[in-house]
Coordinates of C-alpha atoms and ligand atoms in Angstrom, one line a residue:
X6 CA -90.0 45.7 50.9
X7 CA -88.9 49.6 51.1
X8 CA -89.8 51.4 54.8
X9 CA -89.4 54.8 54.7
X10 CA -87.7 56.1 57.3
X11 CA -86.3 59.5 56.7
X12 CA -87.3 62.8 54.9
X13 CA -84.5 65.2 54.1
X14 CA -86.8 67.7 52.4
X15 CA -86.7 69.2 48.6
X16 CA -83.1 69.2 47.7
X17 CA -81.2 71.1 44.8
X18 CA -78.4 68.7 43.0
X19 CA -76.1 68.5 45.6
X20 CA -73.2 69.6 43.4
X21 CA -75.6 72.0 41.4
X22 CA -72.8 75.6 42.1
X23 CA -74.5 78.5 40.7
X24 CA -72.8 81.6 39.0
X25 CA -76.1 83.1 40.1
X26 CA -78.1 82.5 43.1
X27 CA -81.2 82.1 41.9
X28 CA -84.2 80.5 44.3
X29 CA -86.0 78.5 41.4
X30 CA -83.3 76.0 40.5
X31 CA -84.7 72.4 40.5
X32 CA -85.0 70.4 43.9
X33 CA -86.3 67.2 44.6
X34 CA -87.6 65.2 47.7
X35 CA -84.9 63.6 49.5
X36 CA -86.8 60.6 51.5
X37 CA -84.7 57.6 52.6
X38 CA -85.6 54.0 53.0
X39 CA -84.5 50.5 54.1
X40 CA -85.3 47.1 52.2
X41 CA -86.1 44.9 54.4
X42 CA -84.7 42.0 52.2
X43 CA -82.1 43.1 50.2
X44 CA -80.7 45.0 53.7
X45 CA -80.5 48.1 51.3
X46 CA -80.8 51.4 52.3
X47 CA -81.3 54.0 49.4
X48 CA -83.1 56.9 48.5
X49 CA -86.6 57.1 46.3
X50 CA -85.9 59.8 43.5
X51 CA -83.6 58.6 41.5
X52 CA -82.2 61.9 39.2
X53 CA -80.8 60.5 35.9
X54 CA -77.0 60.5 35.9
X55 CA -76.4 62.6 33.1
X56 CA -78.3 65.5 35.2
X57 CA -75.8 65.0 37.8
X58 CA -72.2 64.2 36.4
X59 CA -71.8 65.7 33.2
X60 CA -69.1 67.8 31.5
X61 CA -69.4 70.1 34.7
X62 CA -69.2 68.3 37.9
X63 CA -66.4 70.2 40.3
X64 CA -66.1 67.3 42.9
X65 CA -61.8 66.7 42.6
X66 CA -60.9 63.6 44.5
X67 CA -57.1 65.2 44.6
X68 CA -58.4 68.5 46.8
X69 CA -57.3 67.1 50.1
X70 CA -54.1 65.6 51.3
X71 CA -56.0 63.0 53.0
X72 CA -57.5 61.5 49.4
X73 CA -53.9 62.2 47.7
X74 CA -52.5 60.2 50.5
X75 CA -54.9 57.6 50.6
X76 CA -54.7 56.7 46.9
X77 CA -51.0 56.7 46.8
X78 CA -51.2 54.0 50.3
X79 CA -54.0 52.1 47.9
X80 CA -52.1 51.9 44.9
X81 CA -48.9 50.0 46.4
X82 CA -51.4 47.5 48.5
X83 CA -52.3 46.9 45.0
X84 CA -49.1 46.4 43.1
X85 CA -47.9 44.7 46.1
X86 CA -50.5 41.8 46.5
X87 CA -52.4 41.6 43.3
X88 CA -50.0 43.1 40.7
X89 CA -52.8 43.9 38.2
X90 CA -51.8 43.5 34.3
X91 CA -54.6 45.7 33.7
X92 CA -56.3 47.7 36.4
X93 CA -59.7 49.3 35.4
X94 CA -61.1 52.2 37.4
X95 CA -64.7 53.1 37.2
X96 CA -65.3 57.0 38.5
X97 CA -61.9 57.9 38.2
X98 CA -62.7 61.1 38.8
X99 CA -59.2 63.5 37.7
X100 CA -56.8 60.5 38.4
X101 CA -56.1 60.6 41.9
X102 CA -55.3 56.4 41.9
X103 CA -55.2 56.2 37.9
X104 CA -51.9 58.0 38.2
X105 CA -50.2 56.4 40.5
X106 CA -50.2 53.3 37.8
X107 CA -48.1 53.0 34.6
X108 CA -50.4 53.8 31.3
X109 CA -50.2 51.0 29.8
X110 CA -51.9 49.1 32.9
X111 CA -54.2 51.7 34.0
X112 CA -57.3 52.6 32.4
X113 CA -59.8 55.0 33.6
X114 CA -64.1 55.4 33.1
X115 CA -65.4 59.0 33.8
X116 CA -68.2 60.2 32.7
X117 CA -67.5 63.4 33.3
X118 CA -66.2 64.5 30.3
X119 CA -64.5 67.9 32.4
X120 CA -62.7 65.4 34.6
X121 CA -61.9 62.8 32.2
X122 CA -59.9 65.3 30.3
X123 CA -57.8 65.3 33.5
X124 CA -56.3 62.1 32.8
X125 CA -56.5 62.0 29.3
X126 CA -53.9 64.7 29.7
X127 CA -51.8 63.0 31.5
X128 CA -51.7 60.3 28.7
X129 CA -54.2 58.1 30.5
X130 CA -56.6 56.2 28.6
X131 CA -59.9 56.9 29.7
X132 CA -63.4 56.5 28.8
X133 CA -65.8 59.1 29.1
X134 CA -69.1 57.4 29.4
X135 CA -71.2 56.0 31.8
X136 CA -70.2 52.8 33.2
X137 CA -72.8 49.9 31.5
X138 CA -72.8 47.1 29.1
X139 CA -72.0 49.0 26.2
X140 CA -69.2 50.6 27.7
X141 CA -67.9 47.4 29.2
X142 CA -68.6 45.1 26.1
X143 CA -66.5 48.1 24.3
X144 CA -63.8 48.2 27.0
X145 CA -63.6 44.4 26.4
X146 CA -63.3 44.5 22.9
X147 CA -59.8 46.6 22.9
X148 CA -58.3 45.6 26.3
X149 CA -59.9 41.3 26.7
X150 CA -59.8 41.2 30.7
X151 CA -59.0 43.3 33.7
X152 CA -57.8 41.4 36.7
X153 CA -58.7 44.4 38.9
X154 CA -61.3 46.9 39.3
X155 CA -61.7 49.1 41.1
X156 CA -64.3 52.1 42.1
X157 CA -64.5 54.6 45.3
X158 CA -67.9 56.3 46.0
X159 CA -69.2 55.6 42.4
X160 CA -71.5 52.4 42.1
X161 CA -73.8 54.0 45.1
X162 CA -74.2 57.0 42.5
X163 CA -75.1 54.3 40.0
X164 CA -79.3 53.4 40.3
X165 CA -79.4 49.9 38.2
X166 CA -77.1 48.1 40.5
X167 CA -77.7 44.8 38.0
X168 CA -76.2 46.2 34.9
X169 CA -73.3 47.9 37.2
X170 CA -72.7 44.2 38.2
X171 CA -73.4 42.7 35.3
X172 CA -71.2 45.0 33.9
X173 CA -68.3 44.1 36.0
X174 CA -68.7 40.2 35.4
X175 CA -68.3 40.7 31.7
X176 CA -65.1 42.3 31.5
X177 CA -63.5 41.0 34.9
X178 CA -60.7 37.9 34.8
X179 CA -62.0 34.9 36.3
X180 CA -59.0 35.0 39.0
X181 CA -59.6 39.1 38.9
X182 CA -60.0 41.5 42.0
X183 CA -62.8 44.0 42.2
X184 CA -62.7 46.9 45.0
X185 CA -65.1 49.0 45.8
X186 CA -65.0 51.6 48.6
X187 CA -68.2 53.9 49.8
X188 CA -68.8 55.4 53.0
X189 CA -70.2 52.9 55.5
X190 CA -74.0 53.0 56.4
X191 CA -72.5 52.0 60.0
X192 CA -70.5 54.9 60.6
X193 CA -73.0 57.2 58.6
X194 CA -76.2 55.8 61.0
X195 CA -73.3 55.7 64.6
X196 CA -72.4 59.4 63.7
X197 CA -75.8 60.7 62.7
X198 CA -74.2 61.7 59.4
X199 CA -77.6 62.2 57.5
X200 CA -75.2 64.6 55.2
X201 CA -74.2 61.8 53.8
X202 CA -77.3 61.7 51.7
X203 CA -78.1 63.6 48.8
X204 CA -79.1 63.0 45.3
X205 CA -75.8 61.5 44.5
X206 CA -75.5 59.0 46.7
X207 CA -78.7 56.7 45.8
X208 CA -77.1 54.0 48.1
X209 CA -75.4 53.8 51.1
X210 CA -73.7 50.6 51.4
X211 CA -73.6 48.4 54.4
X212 CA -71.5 44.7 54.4
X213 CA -75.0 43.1 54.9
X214 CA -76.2 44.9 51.6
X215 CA -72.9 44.2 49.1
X216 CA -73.1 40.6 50.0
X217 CA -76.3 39.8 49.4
X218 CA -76.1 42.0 46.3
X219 CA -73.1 40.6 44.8
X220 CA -74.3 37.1 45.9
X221 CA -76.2 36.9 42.7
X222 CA -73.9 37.3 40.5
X223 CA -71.5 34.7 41.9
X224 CA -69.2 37.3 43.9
X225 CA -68.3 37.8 47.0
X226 CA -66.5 39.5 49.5
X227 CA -63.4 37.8 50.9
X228 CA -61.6 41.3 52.7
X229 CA -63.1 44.2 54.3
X230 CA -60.6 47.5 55.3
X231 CA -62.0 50.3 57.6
X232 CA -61.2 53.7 56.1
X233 CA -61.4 57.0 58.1
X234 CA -62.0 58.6 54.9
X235 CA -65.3 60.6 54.2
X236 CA -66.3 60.2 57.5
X237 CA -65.7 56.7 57.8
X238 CA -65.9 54.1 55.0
X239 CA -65.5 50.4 54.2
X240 CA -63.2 48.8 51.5
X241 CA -64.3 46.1 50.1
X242 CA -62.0 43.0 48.1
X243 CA -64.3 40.8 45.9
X244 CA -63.5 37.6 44.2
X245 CA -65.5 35.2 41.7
X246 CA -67.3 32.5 44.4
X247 CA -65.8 29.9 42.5
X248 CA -62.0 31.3 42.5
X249 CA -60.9 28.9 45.5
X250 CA -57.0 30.4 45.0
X251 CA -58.4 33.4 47.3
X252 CA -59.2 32.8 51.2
X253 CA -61.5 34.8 52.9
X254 CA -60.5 36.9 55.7
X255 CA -61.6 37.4 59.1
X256 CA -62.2 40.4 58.4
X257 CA -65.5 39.8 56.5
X258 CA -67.3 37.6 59.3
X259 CA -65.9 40.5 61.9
X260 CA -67.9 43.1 59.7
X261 CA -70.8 41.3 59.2
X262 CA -71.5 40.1 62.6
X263 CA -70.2 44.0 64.0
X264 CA -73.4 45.3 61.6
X265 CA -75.8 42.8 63.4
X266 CA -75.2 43.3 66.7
X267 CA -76.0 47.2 66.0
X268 CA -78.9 46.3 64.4
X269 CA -78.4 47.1 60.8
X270 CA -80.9 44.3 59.8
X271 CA -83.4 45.8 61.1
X272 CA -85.9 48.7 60.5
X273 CA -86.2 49.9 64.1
X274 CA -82.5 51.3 64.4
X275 CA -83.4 53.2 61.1
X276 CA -86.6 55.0 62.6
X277 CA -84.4 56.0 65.6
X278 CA -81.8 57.4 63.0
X279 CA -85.0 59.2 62.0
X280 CA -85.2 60.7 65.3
X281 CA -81.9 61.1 66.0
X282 CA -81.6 63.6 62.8
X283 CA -84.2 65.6 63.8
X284 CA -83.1 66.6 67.2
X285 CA -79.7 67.4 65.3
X286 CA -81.6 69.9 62.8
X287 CA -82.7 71.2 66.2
X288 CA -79.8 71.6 68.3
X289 CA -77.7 72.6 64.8
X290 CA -79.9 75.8 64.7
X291 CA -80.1 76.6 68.3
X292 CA -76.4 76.5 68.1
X293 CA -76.1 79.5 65.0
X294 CA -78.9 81.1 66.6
X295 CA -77.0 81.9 69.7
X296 CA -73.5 82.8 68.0
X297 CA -75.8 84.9 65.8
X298 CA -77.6 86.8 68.7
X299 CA -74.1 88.1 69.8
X300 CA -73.4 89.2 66.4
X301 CA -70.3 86.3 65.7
X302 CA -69.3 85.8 62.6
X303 CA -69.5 82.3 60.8
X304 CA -68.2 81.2 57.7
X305 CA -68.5 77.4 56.2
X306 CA -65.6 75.4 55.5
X307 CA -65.6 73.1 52.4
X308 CA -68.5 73.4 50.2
X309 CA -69.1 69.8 50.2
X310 CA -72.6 67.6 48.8
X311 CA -72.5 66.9 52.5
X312 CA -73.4 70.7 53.4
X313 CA -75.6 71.4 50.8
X314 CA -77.9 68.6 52.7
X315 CA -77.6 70.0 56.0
X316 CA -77.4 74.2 54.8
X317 CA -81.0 72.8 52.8
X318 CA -82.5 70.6 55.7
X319 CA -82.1 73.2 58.5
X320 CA -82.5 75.9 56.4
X321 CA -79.6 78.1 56.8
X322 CA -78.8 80.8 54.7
X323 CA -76.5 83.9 54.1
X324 CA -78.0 85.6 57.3
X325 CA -76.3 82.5 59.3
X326 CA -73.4 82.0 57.3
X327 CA -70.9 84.6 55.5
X328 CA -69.8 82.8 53.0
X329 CA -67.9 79.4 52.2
X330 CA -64.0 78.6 51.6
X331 CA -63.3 76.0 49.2
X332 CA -60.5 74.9 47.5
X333 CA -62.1 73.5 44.7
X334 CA -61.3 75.4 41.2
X335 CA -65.1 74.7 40.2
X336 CA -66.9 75.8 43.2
X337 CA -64.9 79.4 43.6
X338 CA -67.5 82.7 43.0
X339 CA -70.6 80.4 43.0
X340 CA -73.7 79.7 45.5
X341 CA -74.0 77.0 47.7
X342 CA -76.6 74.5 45.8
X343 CA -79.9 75.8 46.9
X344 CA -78.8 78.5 49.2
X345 CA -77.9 82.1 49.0
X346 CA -74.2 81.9 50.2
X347 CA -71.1 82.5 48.2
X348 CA -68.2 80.3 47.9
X349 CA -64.7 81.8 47.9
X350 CA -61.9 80.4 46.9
X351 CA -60.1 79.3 49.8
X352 CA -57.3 81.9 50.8
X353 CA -56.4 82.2 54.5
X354 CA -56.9 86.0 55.2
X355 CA -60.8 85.0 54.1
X356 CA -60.6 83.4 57.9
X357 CA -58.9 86.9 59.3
X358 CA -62.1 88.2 61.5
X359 CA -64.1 85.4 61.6
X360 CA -65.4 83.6 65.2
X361 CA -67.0 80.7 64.2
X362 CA -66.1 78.3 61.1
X363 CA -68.3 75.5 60.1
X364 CA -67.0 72.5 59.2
X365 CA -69.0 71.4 55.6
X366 CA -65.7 68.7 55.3
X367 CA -66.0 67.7 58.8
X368 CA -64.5 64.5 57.1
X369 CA -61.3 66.3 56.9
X370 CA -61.6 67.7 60.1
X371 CA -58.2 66.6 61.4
X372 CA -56.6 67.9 58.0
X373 CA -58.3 71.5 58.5
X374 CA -57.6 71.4 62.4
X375 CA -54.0 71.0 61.3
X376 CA -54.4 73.7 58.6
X377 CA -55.9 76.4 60.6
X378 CA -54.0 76.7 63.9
X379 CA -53.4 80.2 63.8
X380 CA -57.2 81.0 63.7
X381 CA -57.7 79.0 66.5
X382 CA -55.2 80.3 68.1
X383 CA -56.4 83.6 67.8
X384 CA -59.4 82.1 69.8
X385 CA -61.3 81.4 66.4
X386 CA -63.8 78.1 67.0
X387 CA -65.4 75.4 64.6
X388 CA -68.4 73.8 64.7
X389 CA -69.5 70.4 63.5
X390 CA -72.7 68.8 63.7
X391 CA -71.3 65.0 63.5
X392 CA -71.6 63.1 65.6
X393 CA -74.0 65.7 67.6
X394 CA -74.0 69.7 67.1
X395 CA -71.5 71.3 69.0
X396 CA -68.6 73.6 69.1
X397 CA -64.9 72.3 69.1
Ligands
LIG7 P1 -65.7 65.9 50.2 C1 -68.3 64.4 47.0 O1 -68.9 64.7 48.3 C2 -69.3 64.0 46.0 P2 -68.4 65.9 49.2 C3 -69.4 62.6 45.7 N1 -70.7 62.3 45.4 C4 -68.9 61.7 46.7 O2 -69.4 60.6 46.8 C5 -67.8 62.1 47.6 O3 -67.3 63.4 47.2 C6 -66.7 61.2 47.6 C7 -62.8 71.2 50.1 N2 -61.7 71.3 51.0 O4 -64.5 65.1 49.8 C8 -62.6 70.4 48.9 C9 -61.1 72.6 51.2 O5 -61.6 73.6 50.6 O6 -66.0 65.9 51.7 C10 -64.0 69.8 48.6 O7 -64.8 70.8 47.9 N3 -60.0 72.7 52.0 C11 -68.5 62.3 44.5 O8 -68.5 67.1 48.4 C12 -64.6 69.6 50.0 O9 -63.8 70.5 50.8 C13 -59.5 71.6 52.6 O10 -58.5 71.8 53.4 O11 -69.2 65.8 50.4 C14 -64.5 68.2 50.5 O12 -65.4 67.5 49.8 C15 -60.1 70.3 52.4 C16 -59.5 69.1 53.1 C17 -61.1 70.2 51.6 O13 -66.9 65.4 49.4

C-alpha cells in the first residue's frame, strides 16, 4: 500500500531551462510516498519520459571532475573483474563510461537524441530510444548477449519498473553482470536531501527496495559499493539467482541490515522526513532573509534538478538570488525551471563581488570548495541546506 508522506509542491520539469522566463510553464504536484510492501519509495505523477528526456535534455554526466573520475575508476573495476565481451549501457548520457571502453565492446542506449549524438561521434554505437522490450529484443537481434549492463541514475527515471527488468533479462548472459547505481534513499532521508526529488527521479532506491524488486525476476544482489557521488549513492552488482559461479558479498547483508536498523522499513521514519523538510524550508529562508536584510549579495552555484526543487519549494526567486553559474553548455542564458533567475555560464569574475554563493551542486561541494579558494578567501561564504541550512 502507498503512504503519503511528503508534498514538494507544483513543480516545473526539473530540467525544463527557459530562453524566456515565463511564469505559465507546466508544473506538477510533487507528493512522495512509501509502499509499505514493495519498501518503495516513489513519487505519484508520473510525467511521460518523452516530456522529460528528449532531443533537448542539458544534464552532461562529464561536467564535473568528480563524474569524469568516477567513471574512469568504474570502468577498470570492470575490465578488471568481469572483463565484459559486450558491455551495454542504458542512459549513457554523452559517454562519460561508454568511452572509456573499446567500440567494439561498448554499446550505448540514450534516449536523448542531443546526447546520443555525443557518442555516436565518437564512433560509439548507440541507440537512441527509450530503453524497453522493443529496444532490447532489437539490441538482441544484432548483438545476441551482453554479459554486463550497466545504468547510473536512469532506471529510477524509468516508471514501469517490470518492462525495465524484463527488459534486462532478455538480452542479459545467463553468467552476465548488471550494475545499477542511484543515489541512496539512506543518505537522501540521513541528510534531509528532499532535493533529491523531482519529476525525474520517480524512485529513489533503497537496498530493501532493489531486492525485493529484482527478486521476481530471478536476480539478485550479490555486491553493494557506497559512492560519495550525488550526495551519496549505492552501487549495486546483480547476478541471475541461479548463477552459483558468483558469491555474495558481505557487503549486501551489511547494507540491508544498516537500512533496518534506521528504520527504512517503516513508514514512521518517512513522516519524520516529512517534518524534518519542513523545518529546513524554514530555516533555508530565514537564512537568505537575513543576508538579504544587509543587502549581501547571493548567487547559486550549479543549476542542478536538485535546486530547481528547493528554489520551487521555498520559493526563492531573483529578489534572493542574482543569478546562477553553471558549466553546462545547455543551461547558459536560460531561467532556472520555474523561477525567474538567470543562469550564466560559469566564468570566475561572475563570483568577483558576490558574499554569499549557494551551493545547487552541494554534491560537488568538495570539488567547488577546491575550485573557489580565492572567493573565499576574499571572505566570500557558501551556503548549503544539506544536511541542515547553514553557512559554511
Ligand atoms: P548534478 C541530474 O541532476 C539529473 P542534477 C538527473 N536526473 C540525475 O539523476 C542526476 O543528474 C544524476 C554544474 N557544475 O550532477 C554542472 C558547475 O557548474 O548535481 C551541472 O549542471 N561547476 C539525470 O542536475 C550541475 O552543476 C562545477 O564545478 O541535480 C551538477 O548537476 C560542478 C562540479 C558542477 O545533477
Amino acid at each position: 500500500m502507498n503512504k503519503f508522506f511528503l508534498n514538494l509542491g507544483v513543480q516545473p520539469l526539473a530540467n525544463n531551462f527557459l530562453k524566456k522566463y515565463s511564469a505559465k510553464q507546466p508544473k506538477y504536484n510533487l507528493k512522495l510516498y512509501f509502499n509499505t510492501k514493495s519498501k518503495m519509495v516513489s513519487i505519484s505523477k508520473r510525467i511521460p519520459s518523452s516530456v522529460m528526456f528528449n532531443s533537448k535534455y542539458p544534464y552532461r554526466s562529464s561536467m564535473s571532475s568528480t563524474m569524469r573520475s568516477s567513471f574512469k575508476q568504474l570502468s577498470n573495476e570492470i575490465k578488471k573483474k568481469f572483463n565484459p565481451k559486450l558491455l551495454l549501457e542504458i542512459g549513457s548520457n554523452d559517454g562519460a563510461l561508454l568511452t572509456h571502453f573499446d567500440k567494439d565492446r561498448a554499446i550505448g542506449v540514450e534516449p536523448c537524441k542531443n546526447l546520443a549524438k555525443i557518442t555516436r561521434a565518437k564512433r560509439y554505437y548507440t541507440y537512441d530510444d527509450y530503453w524497453d522490450l522493443k529496444l532490447s529484443s532489437k539490441i538482441k537481434k544484432k548483438f545476441k548477449e551482453a554479459d554486463l549492463i550497466y545504468s547510473a541514475n536512469t532506471l529510477t527515471h524509468i516508471s514501469n519498473l517490470n518492462e525495465v527488468f524484463k527488459s534486462i533479462n532478455l538480452i542479459l548472459s545467463d553468467e552476465g553482470v548488471l550494475i545499477i547505481e542511484d543515489p541512496s534513499l539512506l543518505e537522501c532521508i540521513k541528510n534531509n536531501a528532499y532535493d533529491q526529488f523531482y519529476n525525474e527521479h520517480i524512485y529513489i532506491f533503497s537496498a530493501l527496495s532493489v531486492k525485493k524488486l529484482i527478486h521476481a525476476f530471478d536476480l539478485e544482489i550479490f555486491d553493494i559499493e557506497k559512492l560519495d557521488t550525488h550526495g551519496g549513492s549505492l552501487r549495486y552488482f546483480i547476478k541471475r539467482i541461479n548463477n552459483n559461479k558468483i558469491k555474495i558479498k558481505n557487503s549486501v547483508s551489511k547494507q540491508i541490515s544498516t537500512e533496518l536498523k534506521f528504520d527504512l522499513a517503516n513508514f514512521l521514519t518517512y513522516k519524520k522526513f516529512g517534518i524534518s523538510v519542513k523545518k529546513s524550508k524554514i530555516d533555508l529562508i530565514k537564512i537568505f532573509k537575513e543576508i538579504k536584510s544587509k543587502n549581501k549579495k547571493i548567487i547559486g552555484y550549479g543549476a542542478t534538478a536538485k535546486a530547481c526543487t528547493v528554489l520551487n519549494y521555498c520559493n526563492i526567486d531573483n529578489e534572493i538570488i542574482d543569478y546562477f553559474v553553471d558549466t553546462t553548455p545547455d543551461k547558459s542564458n536560460k531561467f532556472m525551471p520555474g523561477k525567474n533567475i538567470k543562469i550564466k555560464r560559469y566564468e570566475k569574475t561572475l563570483l568577483d563581488n558576490i558574499d554569499y554563493i549557494y551551493l545547487g551542486a552541494w554534491n560537488f561541494k568538495n570539488e567547488i570548495l577546491n575550485k573557489e579558494k580565492k572567493f573565499i578567501k576574499n571572505g566570500g561564504k557558501f551556503i548549503t541546506h544539506v544536511p541542515t541550512p547553514r553557512i559554511i
